[in-house]
Coordinates of N, CA and C in Angstrom, one line a residue:
X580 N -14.1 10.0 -3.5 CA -14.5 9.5 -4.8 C -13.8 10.3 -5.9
X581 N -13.5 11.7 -5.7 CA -13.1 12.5 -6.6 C -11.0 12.2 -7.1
X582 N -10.8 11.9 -5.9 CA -9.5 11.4 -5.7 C -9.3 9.9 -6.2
X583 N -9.8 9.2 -5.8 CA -10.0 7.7 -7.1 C -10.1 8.0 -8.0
X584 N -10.9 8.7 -8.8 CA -11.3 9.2 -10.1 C -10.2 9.6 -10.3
X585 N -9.2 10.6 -10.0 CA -8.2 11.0 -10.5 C -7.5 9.6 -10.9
X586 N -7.0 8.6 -9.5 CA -6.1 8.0 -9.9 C -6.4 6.7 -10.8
X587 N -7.7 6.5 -11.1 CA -8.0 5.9 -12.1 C -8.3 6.5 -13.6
X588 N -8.0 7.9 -13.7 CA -7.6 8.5 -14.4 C -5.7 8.6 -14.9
X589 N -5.3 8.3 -13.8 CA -3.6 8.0 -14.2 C -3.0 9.7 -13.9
X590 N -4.2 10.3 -13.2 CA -3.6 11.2 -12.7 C -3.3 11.4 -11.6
X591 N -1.7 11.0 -10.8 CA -1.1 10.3 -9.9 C -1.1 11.5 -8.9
X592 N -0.6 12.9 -9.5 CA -0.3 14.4 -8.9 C -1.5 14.9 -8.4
X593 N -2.3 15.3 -9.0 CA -3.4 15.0 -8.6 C -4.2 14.8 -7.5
X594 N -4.3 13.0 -7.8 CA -5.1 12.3 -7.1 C -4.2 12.3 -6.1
X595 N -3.3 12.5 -5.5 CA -2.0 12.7 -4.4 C -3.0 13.9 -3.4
X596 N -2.9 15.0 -4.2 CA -3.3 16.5 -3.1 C -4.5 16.0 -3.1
X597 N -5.5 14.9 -3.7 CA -6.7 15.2 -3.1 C -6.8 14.0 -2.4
X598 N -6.1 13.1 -2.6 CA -6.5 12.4 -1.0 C -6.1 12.9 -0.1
X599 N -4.4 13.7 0.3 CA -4.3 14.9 1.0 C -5.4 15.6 1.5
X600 N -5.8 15.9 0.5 CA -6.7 17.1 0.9 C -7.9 16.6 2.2
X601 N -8.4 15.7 1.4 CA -9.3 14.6 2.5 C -9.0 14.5 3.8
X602 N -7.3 13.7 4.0 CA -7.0 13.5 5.2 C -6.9 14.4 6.1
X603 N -6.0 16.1 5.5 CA -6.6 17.1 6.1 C -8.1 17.4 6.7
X604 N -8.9 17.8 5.5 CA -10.2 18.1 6.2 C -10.8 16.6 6.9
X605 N -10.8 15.8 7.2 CA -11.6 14.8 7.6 C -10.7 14.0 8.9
X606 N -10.0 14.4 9.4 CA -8.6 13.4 10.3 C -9.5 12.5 10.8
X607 N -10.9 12.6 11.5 CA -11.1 11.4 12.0 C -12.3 10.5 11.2
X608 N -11.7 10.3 10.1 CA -12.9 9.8 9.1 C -12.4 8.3 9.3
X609 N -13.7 7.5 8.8 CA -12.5 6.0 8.8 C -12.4 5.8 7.9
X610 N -12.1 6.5 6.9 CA -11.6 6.4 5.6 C -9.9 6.9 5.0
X611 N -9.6 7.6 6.1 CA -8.1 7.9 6.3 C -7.0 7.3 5.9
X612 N -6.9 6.4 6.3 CA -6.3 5.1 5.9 C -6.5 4.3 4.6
X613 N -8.1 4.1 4.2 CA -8.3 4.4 2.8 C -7.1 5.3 1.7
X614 N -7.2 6.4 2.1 CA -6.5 7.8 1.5 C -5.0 7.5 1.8
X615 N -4.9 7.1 2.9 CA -3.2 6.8 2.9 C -2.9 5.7 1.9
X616 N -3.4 4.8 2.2 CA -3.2 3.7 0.8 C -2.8 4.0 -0.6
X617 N -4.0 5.1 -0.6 CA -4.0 5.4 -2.3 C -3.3 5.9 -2.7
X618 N -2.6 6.9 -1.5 CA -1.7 8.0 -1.6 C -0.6 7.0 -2.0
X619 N 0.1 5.8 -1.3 CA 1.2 5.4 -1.4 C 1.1 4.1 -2.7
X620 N -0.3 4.3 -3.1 CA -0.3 3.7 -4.5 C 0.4 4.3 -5.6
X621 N -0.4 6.0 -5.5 CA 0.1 6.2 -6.8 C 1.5 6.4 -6.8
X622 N 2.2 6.8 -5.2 CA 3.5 6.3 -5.7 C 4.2 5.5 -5.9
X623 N 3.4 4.5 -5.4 CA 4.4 2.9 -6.5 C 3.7 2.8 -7.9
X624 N 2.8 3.5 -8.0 CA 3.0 3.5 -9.7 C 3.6 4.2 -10.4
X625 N 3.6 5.6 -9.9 CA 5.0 6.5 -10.7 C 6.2 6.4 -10.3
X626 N 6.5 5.1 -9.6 CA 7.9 4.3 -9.3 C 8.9 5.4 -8.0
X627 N 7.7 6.2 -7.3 CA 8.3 6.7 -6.4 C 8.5 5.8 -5.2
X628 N 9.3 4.8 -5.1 CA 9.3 3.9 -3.9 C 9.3 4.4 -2.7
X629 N 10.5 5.1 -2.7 CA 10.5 5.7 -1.3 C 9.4 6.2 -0.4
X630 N 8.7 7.4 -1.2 CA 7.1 7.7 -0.6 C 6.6 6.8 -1.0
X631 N 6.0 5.7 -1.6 CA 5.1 4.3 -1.7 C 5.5 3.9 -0.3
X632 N 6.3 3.3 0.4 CA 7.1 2.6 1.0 C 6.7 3.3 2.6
X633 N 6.8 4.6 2.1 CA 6.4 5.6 3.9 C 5.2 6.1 3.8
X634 N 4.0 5.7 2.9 CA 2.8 5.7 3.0 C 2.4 4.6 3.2
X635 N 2.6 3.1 2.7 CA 2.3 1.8 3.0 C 2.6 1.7 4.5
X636 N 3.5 1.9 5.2 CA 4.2 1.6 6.2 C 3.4 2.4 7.4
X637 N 2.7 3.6 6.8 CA 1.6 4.6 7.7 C 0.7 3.9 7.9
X638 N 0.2 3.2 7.0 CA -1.1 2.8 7.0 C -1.2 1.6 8.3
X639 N -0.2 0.6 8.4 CA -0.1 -0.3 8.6 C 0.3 0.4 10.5
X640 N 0.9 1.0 10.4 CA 1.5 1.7 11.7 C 0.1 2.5 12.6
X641 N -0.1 3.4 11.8 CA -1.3 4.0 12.2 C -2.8 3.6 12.6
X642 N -2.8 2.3 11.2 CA -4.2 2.1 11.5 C -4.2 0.3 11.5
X643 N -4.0 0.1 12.9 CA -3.0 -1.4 13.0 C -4.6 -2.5 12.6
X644 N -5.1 -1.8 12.6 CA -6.5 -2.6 12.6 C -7.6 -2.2 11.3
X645 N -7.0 -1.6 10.4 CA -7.7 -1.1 9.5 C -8.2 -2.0 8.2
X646 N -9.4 -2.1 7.5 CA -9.5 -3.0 6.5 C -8.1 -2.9 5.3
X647 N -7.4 -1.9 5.4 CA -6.5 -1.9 4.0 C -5.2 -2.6 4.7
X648 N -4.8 -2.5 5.9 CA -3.2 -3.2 6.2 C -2.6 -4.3 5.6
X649 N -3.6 -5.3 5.6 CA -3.1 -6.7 4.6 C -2.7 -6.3 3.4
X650 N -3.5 -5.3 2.8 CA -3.0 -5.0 1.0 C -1.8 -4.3 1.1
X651 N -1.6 -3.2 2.4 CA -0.4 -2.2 2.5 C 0.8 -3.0 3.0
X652 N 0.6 -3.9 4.0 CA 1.6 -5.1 3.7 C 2.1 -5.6 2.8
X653 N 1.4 -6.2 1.7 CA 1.8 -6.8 0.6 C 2.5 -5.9 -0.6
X654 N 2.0 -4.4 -0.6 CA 2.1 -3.6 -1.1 C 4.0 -3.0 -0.7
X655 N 4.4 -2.8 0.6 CA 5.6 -3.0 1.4 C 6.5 -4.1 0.7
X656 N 5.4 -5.4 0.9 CA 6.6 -6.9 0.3 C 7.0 -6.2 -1.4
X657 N 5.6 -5.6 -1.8 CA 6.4 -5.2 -3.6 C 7.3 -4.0 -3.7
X658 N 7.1 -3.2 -2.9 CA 7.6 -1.7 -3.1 C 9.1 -2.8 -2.9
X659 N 9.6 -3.3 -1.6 CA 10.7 -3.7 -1.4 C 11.6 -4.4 -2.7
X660 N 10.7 -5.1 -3.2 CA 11.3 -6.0 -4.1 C 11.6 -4.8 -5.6
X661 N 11.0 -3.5 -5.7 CA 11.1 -2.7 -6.4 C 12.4 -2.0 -6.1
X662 N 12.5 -2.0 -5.0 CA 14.1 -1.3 -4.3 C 15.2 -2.4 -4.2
X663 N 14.8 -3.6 -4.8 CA 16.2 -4.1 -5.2 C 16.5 -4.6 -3.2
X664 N 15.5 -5.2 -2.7 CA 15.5 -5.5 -0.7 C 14.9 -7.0 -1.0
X665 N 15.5 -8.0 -1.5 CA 14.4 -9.1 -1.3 C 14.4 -9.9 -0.2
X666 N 15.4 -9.5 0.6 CA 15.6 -10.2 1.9 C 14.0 -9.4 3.1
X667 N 14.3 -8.1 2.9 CA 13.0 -7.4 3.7 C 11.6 -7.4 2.9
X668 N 11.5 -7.9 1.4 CA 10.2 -8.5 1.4 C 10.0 -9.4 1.4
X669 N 10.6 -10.2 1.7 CA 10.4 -12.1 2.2 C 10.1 -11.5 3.0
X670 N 10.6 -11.1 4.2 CA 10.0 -10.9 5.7 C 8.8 -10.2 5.7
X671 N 9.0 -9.3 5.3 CA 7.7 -8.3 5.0 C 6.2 -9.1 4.9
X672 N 6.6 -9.7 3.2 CA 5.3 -10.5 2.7 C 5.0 -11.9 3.8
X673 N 6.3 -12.5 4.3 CA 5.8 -13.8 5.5 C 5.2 -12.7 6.8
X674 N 5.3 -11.9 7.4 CA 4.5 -11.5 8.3 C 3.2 -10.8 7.6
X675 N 3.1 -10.6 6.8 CA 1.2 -10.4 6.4 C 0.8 -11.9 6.3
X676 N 1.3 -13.4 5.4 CA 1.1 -14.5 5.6 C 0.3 -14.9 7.1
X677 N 1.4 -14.7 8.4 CA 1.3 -15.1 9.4 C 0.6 -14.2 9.8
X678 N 0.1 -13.2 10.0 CA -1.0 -11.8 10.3 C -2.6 -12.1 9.9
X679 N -2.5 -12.5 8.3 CA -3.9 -12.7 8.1 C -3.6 -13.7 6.7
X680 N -3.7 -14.8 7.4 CA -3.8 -16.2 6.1 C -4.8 -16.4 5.1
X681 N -5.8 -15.9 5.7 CA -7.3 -15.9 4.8 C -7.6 -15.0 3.8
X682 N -6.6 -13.3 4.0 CA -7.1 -12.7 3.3 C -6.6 -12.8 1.9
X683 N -6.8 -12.2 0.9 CA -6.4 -12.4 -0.5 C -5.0 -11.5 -1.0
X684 N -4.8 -10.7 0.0 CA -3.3 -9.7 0.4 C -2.0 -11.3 0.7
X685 N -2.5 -12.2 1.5 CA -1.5 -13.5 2.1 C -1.5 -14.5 0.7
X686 N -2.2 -14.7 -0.1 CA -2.7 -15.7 -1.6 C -1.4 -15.0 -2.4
X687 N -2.1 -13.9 -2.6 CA -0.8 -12.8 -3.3 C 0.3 -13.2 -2.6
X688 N 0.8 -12.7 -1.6 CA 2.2 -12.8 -1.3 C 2.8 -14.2 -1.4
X689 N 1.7 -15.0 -0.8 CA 2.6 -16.4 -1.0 C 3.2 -17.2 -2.4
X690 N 2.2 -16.5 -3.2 CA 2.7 -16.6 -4.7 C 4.2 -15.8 -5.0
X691 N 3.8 -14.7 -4.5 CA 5.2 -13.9 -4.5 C 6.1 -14.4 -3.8
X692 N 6.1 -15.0 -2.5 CA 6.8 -15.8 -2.0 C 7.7 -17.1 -2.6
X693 N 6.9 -17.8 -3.1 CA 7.8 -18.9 -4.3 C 8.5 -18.3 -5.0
X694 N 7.9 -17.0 -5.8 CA 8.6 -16.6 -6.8 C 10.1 -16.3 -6.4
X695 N 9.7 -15.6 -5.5 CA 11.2 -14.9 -5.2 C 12.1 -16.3 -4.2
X696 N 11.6 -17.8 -3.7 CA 12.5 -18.7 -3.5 C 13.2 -19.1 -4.4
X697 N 12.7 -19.3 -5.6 CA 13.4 -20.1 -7.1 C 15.2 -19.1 -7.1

């Protein structure tokens, strides 16, 4: 909670070492993956793609079954399209589509999907 708080505070550095911090003290929490997420949020918000991109990519690897993968997927399709890859977030964003159609991570992408056909 203290680490949200940071990054809904916009404090990105921060809220970084303390979801760290968590994933350290807690490895087998199921909230880990939670923390990896956030972790690779705040770096696609301070336009650090590269760490966005190898935190999104953790989550999805690590925790192949975890409630956040659909968002970290879609999260991958945007980081990509921020690195100037729109060929690897088409793919990206169509395999979360084909992965989970229902969730609201596949709504998002497929909107992103048209956008980036035009």
């Amino acid at each position: 909670m203290k680490a949200f708080g940071l990054f809904s505070a916009n404090n990105y550095n921060a809220a970084i070492d303390a979801f760290e911090a968590f994933m350290k003290a807690y490895p087998d929490s199921e909230y880990v993956g939670n923390a990896m997420y956030w972790v690779g949020e705040c770096y696609y918000t301070q336009h650090n793609y590269n760490e966005a991109l190898e935190s999104f990519s953790k989550v999805i690897s690590t925790f192949p079954d975890g409630n956040k993968v659909p968002d970290a997927m879609l999260k991958v399709g945007y980081t990509l399209i921020s690195m100037n890859e729109p060929a690897k977030a088409k793919e990206s964003l169509q395999a979360l589509v084909d992965k989970f159609p229902k969730s609201q991570a596949a709504a998002k992408a497929r909107e992103k999907l048209v956008r980036l056909s035009k």
